XYZ file of C-alpha atoms in Angstrom:
473
model
C -6.325 22.523 -18.016
C -5.473 24.941 -15.094
C -2.147 24.052 -13.512
C -2.098 23.524 -9.718
C 1.594 24.521 -9.550
C 3.714 26.285 -12.196
C 7.513 26.910 -11.787
C 8.932 29.307 -14.227
C 12.508 30.301 -14.861
C 13.444 29.458 -11.199
C 17.031 30.169 -10.171
C 18.299 30.044 -6.627
C 21.681 30.899 -5.212
C 22.845 30.861 -1.554
C 24.855 33.618 0.186
C 28.599 33.071 -0.281
C 28.073 30.428 -2.973
C 29.854 30.859 -6.291
C 27.279 28.926 -8.309
C 23.461 28.677 -8.478
C 21.934 25.711 -6.780
C 19.073 25.945 -9.156
C 19.128 27.523 -12.574
C 16.329 28.205 -14.998
C 14.009 25.388 -13.715
C 10.587 25.069 -15.391
C 7.615 22.739 -15.013
C 3.902 22.605 -14.488
C 1.782 20.326 -12.405
C -1.935 19.611 -12.924
C -4.137 18.784 -10.031
C -4.532 15.229 -8.657
C -1.278 13.769 -9.967
C 1.924 12.410 -8.619
C 5.178 13.879 -9.948
C 8.535 12.447 -8.928
C 11.751 14.617 -8.972
C 14.801 12.492 -9.484
C 18.536 13.355 -9.210
C 21.927 12.697 -7.610
C 22.733 14.137 -4.163
C 23.386 17.811 -4.379
C 21.531 18.506 -7.579
C 19.106 20.827 -5.970
C 16.002 18.666 -5.226
C 15.675 19.773 -1.550
C 16.309 23.466 -2.478
C 13.516 23.158 -5.008
C 11.224 21.811 -2.225
C 12.068 24.657 0.165
C 11.647 27.189 -2.636
C 8.102 25.919 -3.378
C 7.197 25.917 0.342
C 8.651 29.373 0.857
C 11.414 28.176 3.200
C 14.404 29.573 1.606
C 16.619 31.791 3.808
C 16.103 35.539 3.420
C 19.662 35.941 2.183
C 19.197 33.578 -0.837
C 19.048 35.080 -4.279
C 15.806 34.053 -5.973
C 14.656 34.634 -9.563
C 11.672 33.463 -11.416
C 8.226 32.649 -10.017
C 6.359 29.721 -8.325
C 2.632 29.986 -8.869
C 0.223 27.856 -6.666
C -3.307 28.594 -7.800
C -2.090 31.807 -9.353
C -0.235 33.074 -6.197
C 3.521 33.619 -6.575
C 5.140 32.012 -3.471
C 8.433 33.981 -3.938
C 6.656 37.327 -3.659
C 4.753 36.610 -0.366
C 5.645 38.202 2.818
C 6.536 36.067 5.880
C 3.072 36.613 7.453
C 1.299 35.491 4.263
C 3.468 32.458 3.823
C 2.461 31.064 7.233
C -1.151 31.061 6.004
C -0.141 29.156 2.771
C 1.889 26.533 4.482
C -0.058 23.512 5.867
C -3.240 24.342 4.017
C -1.970 25.073 0.538
C 1.479 23.512 0.787
C 2.647 20.538 2.888
C 6.194 19.363 3.169
C 7.849 16.398 4.793
C 11.696 16.753 5.092
C 14.136 13.938 4.477
C 15.657 14.288 7.967
C 12.851 12.978 10.277
C 14.730 13.642 13.527
C 15.480 17.310 12.730
C 11.735 17.844 11.778
C 10.489 16.722 15.239
C 11.067 18.470 18.538
C 13.315 16.094 20.538
C 12.008 17.545 23.855
C 8.355 16.888 23.250
C 6.522 13.597 23.140
C 4.846 12.712 19.773
C 1.371 13.447 21.366
C 2.215 17.002 22.145
C 3.454 17.566 18.620
C 0.427 16.009 16.921
C -2.073 17.584 19.378
C -0.970 21.084 18.318
C -1.367 20.318 14.766
C -4.739 18.661 15.125
C -6.202 21.458 17.253
C -5.156 23.954 14.482
C -7.005 21.726 11.887
C -10.140 20.996 13.657
C -10.523 24.033 16.187
C -11.313 21.534 18.791
C -10.115 21.257 22.433
C -11.963 17.905 23.341
C -9.217 15.505 24.476
C -10.952 12.336 23.309
C -11.753 13.791 19.855
C -8.108 14.894 19.322
C -6.667 11.689 20.610
C -8.730 9.620 18.291
C -7.930 11.624 15.341
C -4.111 11.289 16.167
C -4.679 7.557 16.280
C -6.550 7.487 13.012
C -3.837 9.324 11.153
C -1.059 7.248 12.669
C -2.892 4.093 11.593
C -3.337 5.566 8.126
C 0.480 5.593 7.771
C 1.022 2.165 9.140
C 1.612 2.815 12.853
C -0.724 0.578 14.746
C 0.774 0.865 18.377
C -0.648 4.351 18.669
C -0.641 4.639 22.512
C 3.056 3.776 22.925
C 4.109 6.021 19.960
C 2.141 8.934 21.242
C 3.679 8.681 24.650
C 7.207 8.440 23.227
C 9.878 10.903 22.377
C 11.457 10.885 18.959
C 14.673 9.518 20.224
C 12.797 6.416 21.684
C 11.610 5.472 18.137
C 13.319 4.150 15.032
C 14.286 6.441 12.171
C 11.599 4.812 9.915
C 8.851 5.338 12.593
C 9.787 8.892 12.960
C 9.602 9.339 9.185
C 6.180 7.931 9.194
C 5.129 10.348 11.981
C 6.467 13.251 9.766
C 4.382 12.040 6.987
C 1.268 11.849 9.226
C 1.870 15.417 10.378
C 2.097 16.690 6.776
C -1.194 15.128 5.698
C -3.338 16.356 8.671
C -3.955 19.583 7.064
C -4.851 17.995 3.696
C -2.868 20.563 1.617
C -3.467 21.080 -2.049
C 0.202 20.392 -2.820
C 2.158 17.829 -0.697
C 5.957 17.763 -1.084
C 7.585 14.506 0.123
C 11.391 14.730 0.355
C 12.661 11.265 0.368
C 9.805 9.904 2.464
C 10.680 6.217 1.977
C 14.545 6.295 2.179
C 14.685 5.093 5.793
C 11.724 2.589 5.419
C 11.780 -1.154 4.759
C 10.164 -2.493 1.626
C 6.888 -3.329 3.235
C 6.649 0.123 4.864
C 7.565 1.664 1.495
C 4.546 -0.147 -0.041
C 2.304 1.223 2.709
C 3.436 4.818 1.991
C 3.015 4.393 -1.815
C -0.588 3.200 -1.282
C -1.305 6.220 0.954
C 0.158 8.561 -1.647
C -2.190 7.011 -4.267
C -4.996 7.415 -1.828
C -4.283 10.990 -1.118
C -4.119 11.822 -4.805
C -7.214 9.805 -5.947
C -9.589 10.483 -3.066
C -8.260 13.661 -1.215
C -7.453 15.253 -4.731
C -3.909 16.316 -3.614
C -1.022 17.039 -6.014
C 1.933 15.003 -4.836
C 5.608 15.988 -5.429
C 7.527 12.855 -4.599
C 11.363 13.690 -4.203
C 13.498 10.542 -4.339
C 16.745 9.064 -5.633
C 14.943 5.799 -6.234
C 13.904 5.881 -9.979
C 12.474 2.380 -9.828
C 10.175 3.500 -6.961
C 9.211 6.635 -8.847
C 8.341 4.736 -11.998
C 5.775 2.724 -10.136
C 3.770 5.530 -8.710
C 4.354 8.656 -10.876
C 2.287 10.278 -13.598
C 5.332 12.304 -14.601
C 9.099 12.091 -13.774
C 11.327 15.062 -13.734
C 15.090 14.384 -13.989
C 17.434 17.014 -12.417
C 21.195 17.549 -12.745
C 23.411 20.206 -11.548
C 20.550 22.397 -10.733
C 18.820 21.966 -14.127
C 15.685 19.937 -14.923
C 17.137 18.041 -17.907
C 14.109 15.806 -18.899
C 10.402 15.652 -18.046
C 8.773 12.435 -19.036
C 5.033 11.374 -18.728
C 3.832 7.856 -18.488
C 3.067 6.618 -22.035
C 0.254 4.492 -23.442
C 2.051 1.382 -22.417
C 2.001 2.704 -18.770
C 5.798 2.961 -18.692
C 8.303 5.829 -19.090
C 10.328 6.249 -22.283
C 13.455 8.182 -21.207
C 15.369 9.816 -23.967
C 18.256 11.557 -21.955
C 21.418 9.271 -21.659
C 21.809 10.396 -17.971
C 18.115 9.425 -17.152
C 18.776 5.996 -18.783
C 22.025 5.639 -16.764
C 20.204 6.388 -13.467
C 17.774 3.607 -14.312
C 20.470 1.132 -15.063
C 22.557 1.995 -11.914
C 19.438 1.276 -9.783
C 19.733 -2.372 -10.643
C 22.330 -3.722 -8.220
C 23.712 -7.169 -9.033
C 24.267 -9.965 -6.522
C 27.552 -10.333 -4.716
C 29.066 -13.149 -6.658
C 31.941 -13.587 -4.081
C 29.361 -14.399 -1.309
C 30.876 -17.077 0.989
C 27.653 -18.170 2.740
C 29.629 -20.004 5.295
C 29.719 -20.151 9.141
C 32.419 -17.912 10.715
C 35.710 -19.582 11.504
C 37.652 -16.865 13.418
C 34.834 -15.324 15.522
C 35.405 -11.564 16.055
C 31.948 -11.041 17.593
C 29.708 -13.468 19.531
C 26.184 -12.377 20.231
C 24.515 -14.994 22.452
C 20.904 -15.051 23.570
C 20.683 -11.287 23.797
C 17.371 -9.470 24.935
C 16.707 -5.742 25.150
C 13.506 -4.046 26.323
C 12.538 -0.328 25.921
C 9.507 1.053 27.716
C 7.992 -2.329 28.277
C 8.491 -3.385 24.696
C 10.932 -6.242 23.960
C 12.896 -4.919 20.984
C 15.539 -7.682 20.879
C 14.461 -11.243 22.156
C 17.022 -13.993 22.641
C 19.008 -13.244 19.536
C 22.183 -15.066 18.669
C 24.743 -14.948 15.836
C 28.573 -14.757 15.243
C 30.641 -12.702 12.859
C 34.028 -13.719 11.422
C 36.961 -11.462 11.021
C 37.034 -9.945 7.458
C 33.519 -10.651 6.341
C 30.395 -8.531 5.572
C 27.560 -9.453 7.857
C 24.026 -8.084 7.026
C 21.136 -7.295 9.319
C 17.899 -6.843 7.504
C 14.379 -6.439 8.892
C 11.324 -4.082 9.028
C 11.385 -0.542 10.490
C 11.625 -0.844 14.237
C 12.607 -4.480 14.234
C 15.757 -3.901 16.338
C 18.524 -3.560 13.781
C 20.029 -0.358 15.061
C 19.511 -1.567 18.665
C 21.768 -4.747 17.879
C 24.525 -2.404 16.741
C 24.316 0.011 19.654
C 24.503 -2.962 21.876
C 27.795 -4.177 20.139
C 29.183 -0.625 20.466
C 28.405 -0.517 24.219
C 25.980 2.348 23.695
C 23.208 0.198 25.207
C 23.417 -2.518 27.746
C 21.675 -5.823 27.255
C 19.022 -6.997 29.647
C 20.350 -10.530 29.430
C 22.706 -12.679 27.231
C 26.330 -12.113 26.390
C 28.232 -10.156 23.760
C 31.920 -11.253 23.317
C 34.321 -8.817 21.546
C 38.126 -8.537 22.027
C 39.019 -5.448 24.125
C 41.465 -4.383 21.554
C 38.912 -4.303 18.719
C 38.204 -0.853 17.353
C 34.684 -0.314 16.268
C 33.257 2.697 14.386
C 29.635 3.263 13.397
C 28.234 5.160 10.480
C 24.720 6.332 11.612
C 21.610 6.406 9.585
C 21.163 10.086 10.187
C 24.374 12.196 9.554
C 22.771 15.402 10.873
C 22.827 13.951 14.341
C 26.400 12.712 14.039
C 28.139 15.750 12.535
C 28.606 19.004 14.450
C 26.563 21.532 12.653
C 28.856 24.546 13.659
C 32.216 23.113 12.639
C 33.711 23.049 9.222
C 33.833 19.676 7.480
C 37.693 19.724 7.841
C 37.423 20.203 11.571
C 34.799 17.482 11.980
C 37.117 15.026 10.168
C 39.928 15.926 12.533
C 37.837 15.265 15.599
C 39.471 11.751 15.704
C 42.885 13.510 16.095
C 41.616 15.551 19.077
C 40.335 12.330 20.941
C 43.563 10.322 20.249
C 45.772 13.462 20.920
C 47.567 13.049 17.506
C 48.536 15.531 14.782
C 45.856 16.858 12.525
C 45.365 15.477 9.111
C 46.772 17.470 6.405
C 44.447 19.108 3.939
C 46.015 17.216 1.047
C 45.461 13.966 2.869
C 41.882 14.762 3.452
C 41.392 15.868 -0.103
C 42.328 12.379 -1.398
C 39.266 10.945 0.522
C 37.063 13.808 -0.467
C 37.928 13.297 -4.235
C 37.563 9.558 -3.944
C 34.072 9.936 -2.686
C 33.160 12.255 -5.638
C 32.793 15.469 -3.434
C 33.890 18.889 -4.513
C 37.306 20.126 -3.280
C 35.791 23.058 -1.421
C 33.801 20.612 0.685
C 36.393 20.743 3.484
C 35.715 24.433 4.115
C 31.919 24.160 4.336
C 29.630 23.537 7.229
C 27.008 20.717 7.130
C 24.103 22.899 6.377
C 25.827 23.828 3.094
C 25.779 20.080 1.991
C 23.087 17.803 0.806
C 21.853 14.935 2.821
C 23.837 12.424 0.662
C 26.992 14.514 0.865
C 26.820 14.552 4.704
C 26.460 10.900 4.701
C 29.628 10.486 2.601
C 31.488 12.642 5.177
C 30.250 10.499 7.984
C 31.717 7.493 6.133
C 34.979 9.062 5.593
C 35.344 10.063 9.248
C 34.737 6.469 10.256
C 37.363 5.257 7.777
C 40.046 7.797 9.033
C 40.068 6.157 12.485
C 41.412 2.816 10.980
C 38.941 0.641 12.670
C 38.675 -3.234 12.811
C 34.946 -3.211 12.535
C 32.681 -0.647 10.872
C 28.940 -0.787 11.459
C 26.927 0.867 8.650
C 23.420 1.772 9.643
C 21.606 2.437 6.384
C 24.659 4.293 5.051
C 23.263 4.638 1.519
C 19.536 5.145 2.139
C 19.890 8.833 1.656
C 21.948 8.581 -1.593
C 20.865 8.590 -5.221
C 21.391 5.330 -7.101
C 24.534 6.502 -8.942
C 26.234 7.714 -5.654
C 24.880 4.570 -3.770
C 26.577 2.167 -6.264
C 29.802 4.237 -6.200
C 29.920 4.361 -2.310
C 29.153 0.576 -2.027
C 32.017 -0.142 -4.429
C 34.350 2.120 -2.531
C 33.368 0.484 0.760
C 34.047 -2.863 -0.771
C 37.467 -1.945 -2.059
C 38.444 -0.467 1.275
C 37.382 -3.709 3.131
C 39.683 -5.615 0.795
C 42.451 -3.461 1.148
C 42.495 -3.178 4.993
C 40.862 -6.572 5.894
C 37.976 -4.830 7.642
C 34.898 -6.496 9.146
C 31.601 -4.892 8.214
C 28.207 -5.095 9.869
C 25.747 -3.762 7.332
C 22.151 -2.658 8.340
C 19.619 -2.198 5.539
C 15.955 -2.599 4.667
C 17.058 -2.975 1.053
C 17.625 -6.746 0.137
C 19.346 -5.686 -3.084
C 21.987 -3.844 -1.055
C 22.415 -6.674 1.398
C 22.925 -9.165 -1.351
C 25.318 -6.874 -3.228
C 27.495 -6.182 0.004
C 27.256 -9.033 2.371
C 28.664 -12.641 2.638
C 25.889 -13.603 5.201
C 22.965 -12.039 6.691
C 20.254 -12.491 9.399
C 16.678 -11.364 9.306
C 15.751 -9.356 12.509
C 12.185 -9.946 13.644
C 10.069 -7.999 16.105
């Protein structure tokens, strides 16, 4: 059988890096199959995706070959790569906001790609095609979405839009880098069905990059396990329709994915109310996102908000922080209460031009206090499992999961009373996820913090929270 994609002895090293990000990576993909690539944050999954799509920086050191239908991507000139991308190779990045132009409405961005695909200028034809592909990825409210800017939509909705843009050209090989990490369970199911449809009926080869090994096991024909830049195991579905992993690390990834319920759950009404949210409503562009919502949060508890993508979870937290103002209702919080928020997208909350050490010291600039010592910051860095040289790097040199850890550390440094976590572990692999959740719980106990935890993952909510509410549309 001819392989659709062959990666042979691939090694990649970035400029000014001591070690290779990828080292001697080898695998083959046949046509019309779904292959998942699993690994911890920083193991090289996204670098592998960029290498296949020909998106590595010119300064990167590249060895080996990547063949797509016999053409070596690594040897192509820039002008030739532009002809390959979109038609031969499609790629959806993990960071949905960075992939979309924040100054253009979704219609303008989709219109450009659709005109390239169909060589058509007819407005009605292009508009109908845009609606069709949005509905395919589960976005029914087409007119509102097309007339919106990315910042006016939820992270999950933007992720679906990125997915829609990547499948318009119907590429031979479609690379999906964490396409479900910011989606609720029902939306994840929709995406999995679309992937199966694209593979079966559109004859695409899908590379599904994820940290969720349980999700990968449901949809994949083959699973490739990566660690420290190496692919350490490649496992195909067996005759029992399951995966028989041999490598101990692969088995541990599977076991770590199974979070257990929080046995210390109080499940009681708050006694000392720290926050009272009473009959609050909020409308955006004529759509009521929050409608007459009420709840109270006690001091020292973990309170969960769970709901579908776009249901208003992040809006509630921005209302609590004062980023948005409610249309009606009351939000009571003591004026002395210090609130920090860890956002879903660390790329939007960390300055891309500052070193990590300078970003962590931004709190000191605001409070006009003395900078944190490097040894003090290193204690946090090590406790979160990050390399010691992290402090001297800039965000672009870190993986998505590593940047999210930095965002959490920065929030903790400010010694808040309340920390709002907006999907803080959705971009982390299962091992790092469990590690981070345990660290967050330990810190809460030590400093008597109050947490508001947003997640679309009921397992995470049960593991972390004393009580929770389901946020509806």
